[in-house]
PDB file of C-alpha atoms in Angstrom:
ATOM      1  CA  UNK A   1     161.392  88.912 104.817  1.00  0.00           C
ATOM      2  CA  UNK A   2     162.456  92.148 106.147  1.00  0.00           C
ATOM      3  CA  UNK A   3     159.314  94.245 106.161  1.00  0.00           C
ATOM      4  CA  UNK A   4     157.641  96.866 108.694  1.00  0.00           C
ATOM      5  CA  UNK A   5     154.839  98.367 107.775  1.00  0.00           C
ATOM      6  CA  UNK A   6     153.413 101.565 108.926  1.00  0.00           C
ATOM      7  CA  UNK A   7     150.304 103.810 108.350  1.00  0.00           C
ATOM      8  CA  UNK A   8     149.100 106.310 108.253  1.00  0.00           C
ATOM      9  CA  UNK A   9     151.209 107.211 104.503  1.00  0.00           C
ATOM     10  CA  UNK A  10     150.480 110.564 105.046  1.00  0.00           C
ATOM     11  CA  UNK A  11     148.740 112.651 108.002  1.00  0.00           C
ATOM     12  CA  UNK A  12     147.276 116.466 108.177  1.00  0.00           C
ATOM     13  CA  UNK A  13     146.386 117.624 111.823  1.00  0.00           C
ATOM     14  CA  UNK A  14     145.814 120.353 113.585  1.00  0.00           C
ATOM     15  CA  UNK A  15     146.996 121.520 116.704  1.00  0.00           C
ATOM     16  CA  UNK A  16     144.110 120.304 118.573  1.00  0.00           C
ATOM     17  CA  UNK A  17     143.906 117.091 117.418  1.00  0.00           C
ATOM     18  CA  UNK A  18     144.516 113.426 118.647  1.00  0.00           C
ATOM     19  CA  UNK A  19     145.654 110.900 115.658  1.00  0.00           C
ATOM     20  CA  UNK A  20     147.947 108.143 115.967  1.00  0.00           C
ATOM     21  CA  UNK A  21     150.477 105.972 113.937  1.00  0.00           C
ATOM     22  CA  UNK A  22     150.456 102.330 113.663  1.00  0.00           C
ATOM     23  CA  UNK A  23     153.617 100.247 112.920  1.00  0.00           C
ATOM     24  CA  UNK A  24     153.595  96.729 112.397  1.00  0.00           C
ATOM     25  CA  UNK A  25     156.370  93.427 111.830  1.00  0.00           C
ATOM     26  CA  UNK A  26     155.819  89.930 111.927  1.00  0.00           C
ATOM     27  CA  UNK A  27     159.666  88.971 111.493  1.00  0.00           C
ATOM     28  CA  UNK A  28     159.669  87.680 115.041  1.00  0.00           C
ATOM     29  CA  UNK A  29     161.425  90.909 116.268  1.00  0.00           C
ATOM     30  CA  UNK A  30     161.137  91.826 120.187  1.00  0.00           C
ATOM     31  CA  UNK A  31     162.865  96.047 120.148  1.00  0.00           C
ATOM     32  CA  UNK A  32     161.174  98.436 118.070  1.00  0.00           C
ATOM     33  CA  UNK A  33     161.645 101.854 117.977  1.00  0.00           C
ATOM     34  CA  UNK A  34     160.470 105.494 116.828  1.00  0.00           C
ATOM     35  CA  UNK A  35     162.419 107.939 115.058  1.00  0.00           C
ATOM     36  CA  UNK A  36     161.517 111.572 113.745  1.00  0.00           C
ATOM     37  CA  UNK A  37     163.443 112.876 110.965  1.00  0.00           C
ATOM     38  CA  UNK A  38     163.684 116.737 109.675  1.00  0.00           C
ATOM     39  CA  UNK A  39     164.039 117.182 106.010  1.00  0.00           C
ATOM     40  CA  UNK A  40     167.736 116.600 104.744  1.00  0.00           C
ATOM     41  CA  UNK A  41     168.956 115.385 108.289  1.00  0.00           C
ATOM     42  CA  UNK A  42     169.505 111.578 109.606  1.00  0.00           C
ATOM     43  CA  UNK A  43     166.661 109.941 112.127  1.00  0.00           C
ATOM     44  CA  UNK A  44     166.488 110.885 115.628  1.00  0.00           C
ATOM     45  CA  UNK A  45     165.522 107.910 118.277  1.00  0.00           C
ATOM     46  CA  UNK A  46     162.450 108.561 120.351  1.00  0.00           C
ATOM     47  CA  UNK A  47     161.037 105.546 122.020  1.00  0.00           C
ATOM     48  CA  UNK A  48     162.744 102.333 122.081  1.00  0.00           C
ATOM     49  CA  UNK A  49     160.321  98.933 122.848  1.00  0.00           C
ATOM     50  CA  UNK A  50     162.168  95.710 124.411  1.00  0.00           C
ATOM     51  CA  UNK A  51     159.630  92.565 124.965  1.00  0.00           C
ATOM     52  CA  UNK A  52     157.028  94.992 124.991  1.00  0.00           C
ATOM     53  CA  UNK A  53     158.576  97.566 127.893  1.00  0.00           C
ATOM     54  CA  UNK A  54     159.488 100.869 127.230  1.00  0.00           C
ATOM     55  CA  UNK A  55     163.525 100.593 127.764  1.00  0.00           C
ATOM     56  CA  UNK A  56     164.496 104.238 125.894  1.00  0.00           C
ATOM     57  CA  UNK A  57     162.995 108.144 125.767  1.00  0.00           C
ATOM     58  CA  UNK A  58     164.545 110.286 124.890  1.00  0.00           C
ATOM     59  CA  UNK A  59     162.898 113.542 126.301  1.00  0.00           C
ATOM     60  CA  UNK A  60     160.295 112.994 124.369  1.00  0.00           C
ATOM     61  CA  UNK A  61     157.695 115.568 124.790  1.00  0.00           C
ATOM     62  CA  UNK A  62     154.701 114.311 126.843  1.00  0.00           C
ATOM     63  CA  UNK A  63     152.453 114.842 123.384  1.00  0.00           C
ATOM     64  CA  UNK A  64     153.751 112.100 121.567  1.00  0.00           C
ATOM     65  CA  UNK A  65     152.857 108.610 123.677  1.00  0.00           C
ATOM     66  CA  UNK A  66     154.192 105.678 122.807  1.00  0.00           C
ATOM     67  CA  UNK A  67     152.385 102.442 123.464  1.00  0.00           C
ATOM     68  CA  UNK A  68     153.229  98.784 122.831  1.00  0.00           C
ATOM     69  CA  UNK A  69     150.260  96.361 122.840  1.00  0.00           C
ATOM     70  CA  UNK A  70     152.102  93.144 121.824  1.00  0.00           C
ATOM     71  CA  UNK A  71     154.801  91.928 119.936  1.00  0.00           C
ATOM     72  CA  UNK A  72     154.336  92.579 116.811  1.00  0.00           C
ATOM     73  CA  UNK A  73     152.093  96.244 117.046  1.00  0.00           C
ATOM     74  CA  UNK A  74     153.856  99.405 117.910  1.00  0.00           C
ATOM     75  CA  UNK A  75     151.511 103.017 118.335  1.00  0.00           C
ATOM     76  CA  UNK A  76     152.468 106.882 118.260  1.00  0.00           C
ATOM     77  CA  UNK A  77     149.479 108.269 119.759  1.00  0.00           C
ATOM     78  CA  UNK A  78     149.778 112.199 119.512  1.00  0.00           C
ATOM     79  CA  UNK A  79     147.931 114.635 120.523  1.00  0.00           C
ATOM     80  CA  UNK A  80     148.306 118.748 120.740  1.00  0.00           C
ATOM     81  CA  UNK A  81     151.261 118.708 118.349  1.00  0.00           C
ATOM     82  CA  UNK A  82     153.159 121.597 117.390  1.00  0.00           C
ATOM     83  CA  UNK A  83     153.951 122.785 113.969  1.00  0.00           C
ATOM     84  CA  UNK A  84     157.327 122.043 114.291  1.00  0.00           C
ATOM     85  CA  UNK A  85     156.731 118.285 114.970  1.00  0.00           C
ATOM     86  CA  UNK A  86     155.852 118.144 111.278  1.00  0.00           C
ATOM     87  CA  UNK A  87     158.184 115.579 109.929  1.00  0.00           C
ATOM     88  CA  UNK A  88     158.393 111.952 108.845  1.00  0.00           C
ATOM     89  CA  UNK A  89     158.123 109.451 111.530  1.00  0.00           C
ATOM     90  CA  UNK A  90     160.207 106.263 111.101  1.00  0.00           C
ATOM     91  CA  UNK A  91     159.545 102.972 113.175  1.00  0.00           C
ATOM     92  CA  UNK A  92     162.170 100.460 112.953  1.00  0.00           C
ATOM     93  CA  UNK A  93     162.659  96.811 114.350  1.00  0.00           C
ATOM     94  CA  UNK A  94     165.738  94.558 115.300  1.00  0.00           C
ATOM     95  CA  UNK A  95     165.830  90.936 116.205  1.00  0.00           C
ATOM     96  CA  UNK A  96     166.562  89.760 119.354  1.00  0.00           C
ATOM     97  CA  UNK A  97     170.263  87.841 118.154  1.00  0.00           C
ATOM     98  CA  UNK A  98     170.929  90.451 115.840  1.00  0.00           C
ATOM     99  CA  UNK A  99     169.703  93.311 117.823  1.00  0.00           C
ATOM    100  CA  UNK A 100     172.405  95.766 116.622  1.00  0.00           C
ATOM    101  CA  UNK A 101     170.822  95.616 112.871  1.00  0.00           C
ATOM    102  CA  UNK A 102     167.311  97.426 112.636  1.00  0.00           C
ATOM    103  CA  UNK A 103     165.429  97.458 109.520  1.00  0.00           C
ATOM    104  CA  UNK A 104     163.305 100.620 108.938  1.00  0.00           C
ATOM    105  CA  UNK A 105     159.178 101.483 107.650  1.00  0.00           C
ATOM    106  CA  UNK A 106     158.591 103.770 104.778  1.00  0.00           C
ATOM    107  CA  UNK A 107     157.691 106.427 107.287  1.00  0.00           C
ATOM    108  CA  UNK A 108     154.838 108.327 108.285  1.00  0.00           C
ATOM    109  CA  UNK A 109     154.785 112.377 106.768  1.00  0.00           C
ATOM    110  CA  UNK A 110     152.823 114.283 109.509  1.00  0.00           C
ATOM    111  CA  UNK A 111     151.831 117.808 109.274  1.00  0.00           C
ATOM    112  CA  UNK A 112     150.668 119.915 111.502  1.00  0.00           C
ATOM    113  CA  UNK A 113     148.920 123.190 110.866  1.00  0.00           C
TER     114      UNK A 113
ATOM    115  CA  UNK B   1     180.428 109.784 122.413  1.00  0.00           C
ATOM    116  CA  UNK B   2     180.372 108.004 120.020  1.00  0.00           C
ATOM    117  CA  UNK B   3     179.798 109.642 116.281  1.00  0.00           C
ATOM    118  CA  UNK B   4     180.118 109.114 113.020  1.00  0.00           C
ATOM    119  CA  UNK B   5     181.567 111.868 110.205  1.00  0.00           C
ATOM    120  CA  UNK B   6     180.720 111.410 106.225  1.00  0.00           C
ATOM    121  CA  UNK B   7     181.961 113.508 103.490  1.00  0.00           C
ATOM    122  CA  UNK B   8     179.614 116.671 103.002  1.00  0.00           C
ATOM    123  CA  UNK B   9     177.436 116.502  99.630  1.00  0.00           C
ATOM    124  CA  UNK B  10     176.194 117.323  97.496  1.00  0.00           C
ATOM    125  CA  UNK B  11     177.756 114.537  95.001  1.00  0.00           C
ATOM    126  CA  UNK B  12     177.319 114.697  91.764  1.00  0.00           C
ATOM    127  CA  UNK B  13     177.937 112.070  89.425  1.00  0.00           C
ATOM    128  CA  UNK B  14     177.136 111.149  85.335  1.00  0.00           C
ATOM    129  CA  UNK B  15     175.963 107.580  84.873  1.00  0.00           C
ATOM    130  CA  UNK B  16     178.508 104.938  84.732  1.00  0.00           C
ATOM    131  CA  UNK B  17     181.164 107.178  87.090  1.00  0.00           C
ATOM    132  CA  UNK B  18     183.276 105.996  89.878  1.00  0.00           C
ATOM    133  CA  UNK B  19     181.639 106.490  93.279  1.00  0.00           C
ATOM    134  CA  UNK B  20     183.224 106.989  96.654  1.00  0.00           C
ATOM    135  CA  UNK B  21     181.331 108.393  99.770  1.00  0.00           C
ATOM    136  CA  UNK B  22     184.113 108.632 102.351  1.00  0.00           C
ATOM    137  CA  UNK B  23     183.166 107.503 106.529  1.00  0.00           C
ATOM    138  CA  UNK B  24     184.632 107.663 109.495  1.00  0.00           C
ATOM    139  CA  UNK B  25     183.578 106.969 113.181  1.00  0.00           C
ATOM    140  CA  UNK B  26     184.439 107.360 116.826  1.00  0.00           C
ATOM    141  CA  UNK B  27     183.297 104.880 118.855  1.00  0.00           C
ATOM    142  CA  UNK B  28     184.791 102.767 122.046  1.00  0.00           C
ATOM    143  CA  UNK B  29     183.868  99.062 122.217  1.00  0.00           C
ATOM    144  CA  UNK B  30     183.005  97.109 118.852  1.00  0.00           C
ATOM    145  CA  UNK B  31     180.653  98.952 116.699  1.00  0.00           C
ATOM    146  CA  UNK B  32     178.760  96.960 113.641  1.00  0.00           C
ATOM    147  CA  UNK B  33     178.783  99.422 110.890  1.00  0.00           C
ATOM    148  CA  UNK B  34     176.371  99.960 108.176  1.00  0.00           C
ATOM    149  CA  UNK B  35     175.086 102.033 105.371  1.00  0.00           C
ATOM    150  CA  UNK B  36     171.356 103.042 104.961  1.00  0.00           C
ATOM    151  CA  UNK B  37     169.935 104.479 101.723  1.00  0.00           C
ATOM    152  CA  UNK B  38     166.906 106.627 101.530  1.00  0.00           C
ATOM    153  CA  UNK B  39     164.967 107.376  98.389  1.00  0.00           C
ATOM    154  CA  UNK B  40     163.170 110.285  97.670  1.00  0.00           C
ATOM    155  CA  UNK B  41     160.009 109.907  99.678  1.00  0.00           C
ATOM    156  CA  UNK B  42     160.592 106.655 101.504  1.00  0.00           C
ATOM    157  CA  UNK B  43     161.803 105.586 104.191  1.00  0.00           C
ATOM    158  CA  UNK B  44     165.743 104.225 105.376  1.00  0.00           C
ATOM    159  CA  UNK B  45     166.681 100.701 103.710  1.00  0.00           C
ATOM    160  CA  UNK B  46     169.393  99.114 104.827  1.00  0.00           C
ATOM    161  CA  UNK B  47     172.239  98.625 101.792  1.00  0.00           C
ATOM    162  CA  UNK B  48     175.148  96.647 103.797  1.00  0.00           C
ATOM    163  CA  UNK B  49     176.436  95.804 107.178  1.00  0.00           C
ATOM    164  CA  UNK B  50     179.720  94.488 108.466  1.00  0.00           C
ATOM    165  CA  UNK B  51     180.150  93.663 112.132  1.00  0.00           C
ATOM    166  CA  UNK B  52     183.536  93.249 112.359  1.00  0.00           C
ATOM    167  CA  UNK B  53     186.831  94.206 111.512  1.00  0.00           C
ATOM    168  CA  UNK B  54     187.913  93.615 107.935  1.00  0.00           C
ATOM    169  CA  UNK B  55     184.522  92.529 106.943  1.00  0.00           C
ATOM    170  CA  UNK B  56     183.083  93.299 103.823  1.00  0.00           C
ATOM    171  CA  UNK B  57     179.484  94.287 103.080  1.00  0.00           C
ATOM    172  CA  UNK B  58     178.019  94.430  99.691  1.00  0.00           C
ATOM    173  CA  UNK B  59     175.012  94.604  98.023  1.00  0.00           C
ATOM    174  CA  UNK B  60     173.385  95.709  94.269  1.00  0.00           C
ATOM    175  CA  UNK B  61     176.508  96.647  93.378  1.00  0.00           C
ATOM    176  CA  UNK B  62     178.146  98.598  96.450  1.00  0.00           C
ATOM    177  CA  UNK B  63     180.466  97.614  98.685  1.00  0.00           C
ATOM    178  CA  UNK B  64     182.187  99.215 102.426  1.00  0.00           C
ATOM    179  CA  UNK B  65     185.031  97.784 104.319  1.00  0.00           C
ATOM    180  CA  UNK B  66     185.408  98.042 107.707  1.00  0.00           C
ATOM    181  CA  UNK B  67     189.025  99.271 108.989  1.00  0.00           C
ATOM    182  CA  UNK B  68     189.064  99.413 112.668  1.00  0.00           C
ATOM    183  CA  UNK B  69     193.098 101.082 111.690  1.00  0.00           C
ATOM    184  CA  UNK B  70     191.452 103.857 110.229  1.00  0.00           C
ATOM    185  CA  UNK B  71     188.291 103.996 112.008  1.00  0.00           C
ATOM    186  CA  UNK B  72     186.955 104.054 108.397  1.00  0.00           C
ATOM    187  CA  UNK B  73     183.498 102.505 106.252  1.00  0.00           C
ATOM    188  CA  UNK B  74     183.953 104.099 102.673  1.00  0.00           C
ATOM    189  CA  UNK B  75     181.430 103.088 100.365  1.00  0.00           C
ATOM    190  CA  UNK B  76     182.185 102.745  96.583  1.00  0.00           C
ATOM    191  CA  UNK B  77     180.188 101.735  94.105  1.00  0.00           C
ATOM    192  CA  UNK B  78     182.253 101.114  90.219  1.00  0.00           C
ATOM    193  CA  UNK B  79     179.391 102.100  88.430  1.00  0.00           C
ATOM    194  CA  UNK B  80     176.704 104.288  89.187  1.00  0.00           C
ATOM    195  CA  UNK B  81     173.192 104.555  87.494  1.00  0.00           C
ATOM    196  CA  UNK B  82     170.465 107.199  87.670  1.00  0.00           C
ATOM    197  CA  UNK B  83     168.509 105.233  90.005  1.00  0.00           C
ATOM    198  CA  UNK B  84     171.224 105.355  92.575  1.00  0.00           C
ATOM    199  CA  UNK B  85     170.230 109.164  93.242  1.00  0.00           C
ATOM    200  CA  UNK B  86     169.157 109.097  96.961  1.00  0.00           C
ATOM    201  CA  UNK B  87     170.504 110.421 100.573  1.00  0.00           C
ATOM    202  CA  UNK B  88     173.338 107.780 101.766  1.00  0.00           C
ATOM    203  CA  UNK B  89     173.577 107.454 105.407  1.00  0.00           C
ATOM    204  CA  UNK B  90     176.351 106.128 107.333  1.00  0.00           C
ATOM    205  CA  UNK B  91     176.012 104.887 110.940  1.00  0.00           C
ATOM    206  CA  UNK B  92     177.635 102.397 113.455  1.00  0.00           C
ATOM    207  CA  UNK B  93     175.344 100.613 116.256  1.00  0.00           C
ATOM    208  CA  UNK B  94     176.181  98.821 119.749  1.00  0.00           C
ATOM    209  CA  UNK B  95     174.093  96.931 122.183  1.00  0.00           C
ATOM    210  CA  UNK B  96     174.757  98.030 125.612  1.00  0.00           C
ATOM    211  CA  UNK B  97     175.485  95.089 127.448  1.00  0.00           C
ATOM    212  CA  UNK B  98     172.516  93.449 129.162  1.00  0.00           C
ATOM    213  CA  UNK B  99     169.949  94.722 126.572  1.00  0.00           C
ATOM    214  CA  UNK B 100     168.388  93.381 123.276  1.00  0.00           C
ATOM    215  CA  UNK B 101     167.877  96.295 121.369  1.00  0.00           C
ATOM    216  CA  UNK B 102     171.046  98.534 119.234  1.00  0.00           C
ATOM    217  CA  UNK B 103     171.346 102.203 119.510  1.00  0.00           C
ATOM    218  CA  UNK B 104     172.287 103.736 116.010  1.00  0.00           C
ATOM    219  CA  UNK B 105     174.605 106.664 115.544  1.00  0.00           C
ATOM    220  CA  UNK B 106     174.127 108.513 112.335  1.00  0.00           C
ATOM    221  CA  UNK B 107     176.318 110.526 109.982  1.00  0.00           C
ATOM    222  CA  UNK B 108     175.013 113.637 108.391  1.00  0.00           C
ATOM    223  CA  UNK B 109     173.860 112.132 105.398  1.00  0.00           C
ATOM    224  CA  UNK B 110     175.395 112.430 101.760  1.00  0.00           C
ATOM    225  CA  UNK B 111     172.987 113.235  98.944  1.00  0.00           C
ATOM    226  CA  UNK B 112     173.860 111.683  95.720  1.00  0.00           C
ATOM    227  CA  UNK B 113     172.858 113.019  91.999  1.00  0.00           C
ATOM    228  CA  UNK B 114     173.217 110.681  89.159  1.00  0.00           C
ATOM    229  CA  UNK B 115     172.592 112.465  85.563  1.00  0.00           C
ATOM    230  CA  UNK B 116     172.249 110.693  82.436  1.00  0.00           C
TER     231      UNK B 116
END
C-alpha cells in the first residue's frame, strides 16, 4: 500500500484567515514533505520532515508553518496568505531504505481571495 | 545543478499510436530516475522508477530505460488509449549522503492528448 492521504480536497480563504492542511501515511515512512504546484508547471519542495525534524525550507514564507506531530501526521498551518499562494499543495512521503522514491497525495486546491 | 530537460508538449496522439516522450538529465553522482503522471485534477502518481544504469522500469503498459551514455529516460508506450491523456513528468532524485529523505528534480512537464 502506497497511499497518503490529505484534506482538506478543496479550500476557499481569505486573506485574513488561519486554515490548515492535514496529510497523513501509515506506510511506515519517516521524510515527508510539502510541495506547491502552479497550474501547468512541476511541484516545488517546501518543507521537508526527517524522524519528525524539520531537515529542508526552502524560503518558505513565514505564513505557511509547517509542523510535524508524529510519524505518521504532517500539518500546513497558514495563515495571512496571499492571492498568489493559490495553488495545489502536494505532500509526499519516502521510506527510510528507499528514501530517494516518494509517493505523492491527491493534493490540496487552495484559494485565496 | 542538477536538472532535468523533457521534450516540450503539447503531444497529441489518436488512440492506438506510438508514444515517445523524450528525457534527459544533468546530474553528478547516481541519480534514480523516474516518471510521475498526473491526471487532470489529482495529484502526482508515480508510473516507473529505475535506479540504476540500464535498468528498466515499466508499468500499465509504459516503459523508460535508463542510459547513463546518454544521460537519457525516454518513455514509450506502443499503444496509447484515451485514458492515458494526463501531464507526464520526468525527474531524477538523490539522497545527500548522511540523510534519509530524496530531493526530486523535475522536468517541465509534457502534456499528453489522446483522441479517439
Amino acid at each position: 500500500d502506497t497511499e497518503v492521504t490529505q484534506t482538506p480536497k478543496h479550500l476557499v480563504m481569505g486573506m485574513t484567515n488561519k486554515k490548515s492542511l492535514k496529510c497523513e501515511q501509515h506506510m511506515g515512512h519517516r521524510a515527508m514533505y510539502w510541495y506547491k504546484q502552479k497550474a501547468k508547471k512541476p511541484p516545488e519542495l517546501m518543507f521537508v520532515y526527517s524522524y519528525e525534524k524539520l531537515s529542508i525550507n526552502e524560503s518558505v514564507p513565514s505564513r505557511f508553518s509547517p509542523e510535524c506531530p508524529n510519524s505518521s501526521l504532517l500539518n500546513l498551518h497558514l495563515h495571512a496568505l496571499q492571492p498568489e499562494d493559490s495553488a495545489l499543495y502536494l505532500c509526499a512521503s519516502s521510506q527510510p531504505s528507499r528514501s530517494e522514491t516518494q509517493y505523492f497525495g491527491p493534493g490540496t486546491r487552495l484559494l485565496v481571495l | 545543478g542538477d536538472s532535468v530537460t523533457q521534450m516540450e508538449g503539447p503531444v497529441t496522439l489518436s488512440e492506438e499510436a506510438f508514444l515517445t516522450i523524450n528525457c534527459t538529465y544533468t546530474a553528478t553522482g547516481y541519480p534514480s530516475l523516474f516518471w510521475y503522471v498526473q491526471y487532470p485534477g489529482e495529484g502526482l502518481q508515480l508510473l516507473l522508477k529505475a535506479t540504476k544504469a540500464d535498468d528498466k522500469g515499466s508499468n500499465k503498459g509504459f516503459e523508460a530505460t535508463y542510459r547513463k551514455e546518454t544521460t537519457s529516460f525516454h518513455l514509450e508506450k506502443g499503444s496509447v488509449q484515451v485514458s492515458d491523456s494526463a501531464v507526464y513528468f520526468c525527474a531524477l532524485s538523490k539522497v545527500a549522503g548522511g540523510t534519509s529523505y530524496g530531493k526530486l528534480t523535475f522536468g517541465q512537464g509534457t502534456i499528453l492528448t489522446v483522441h479517439p
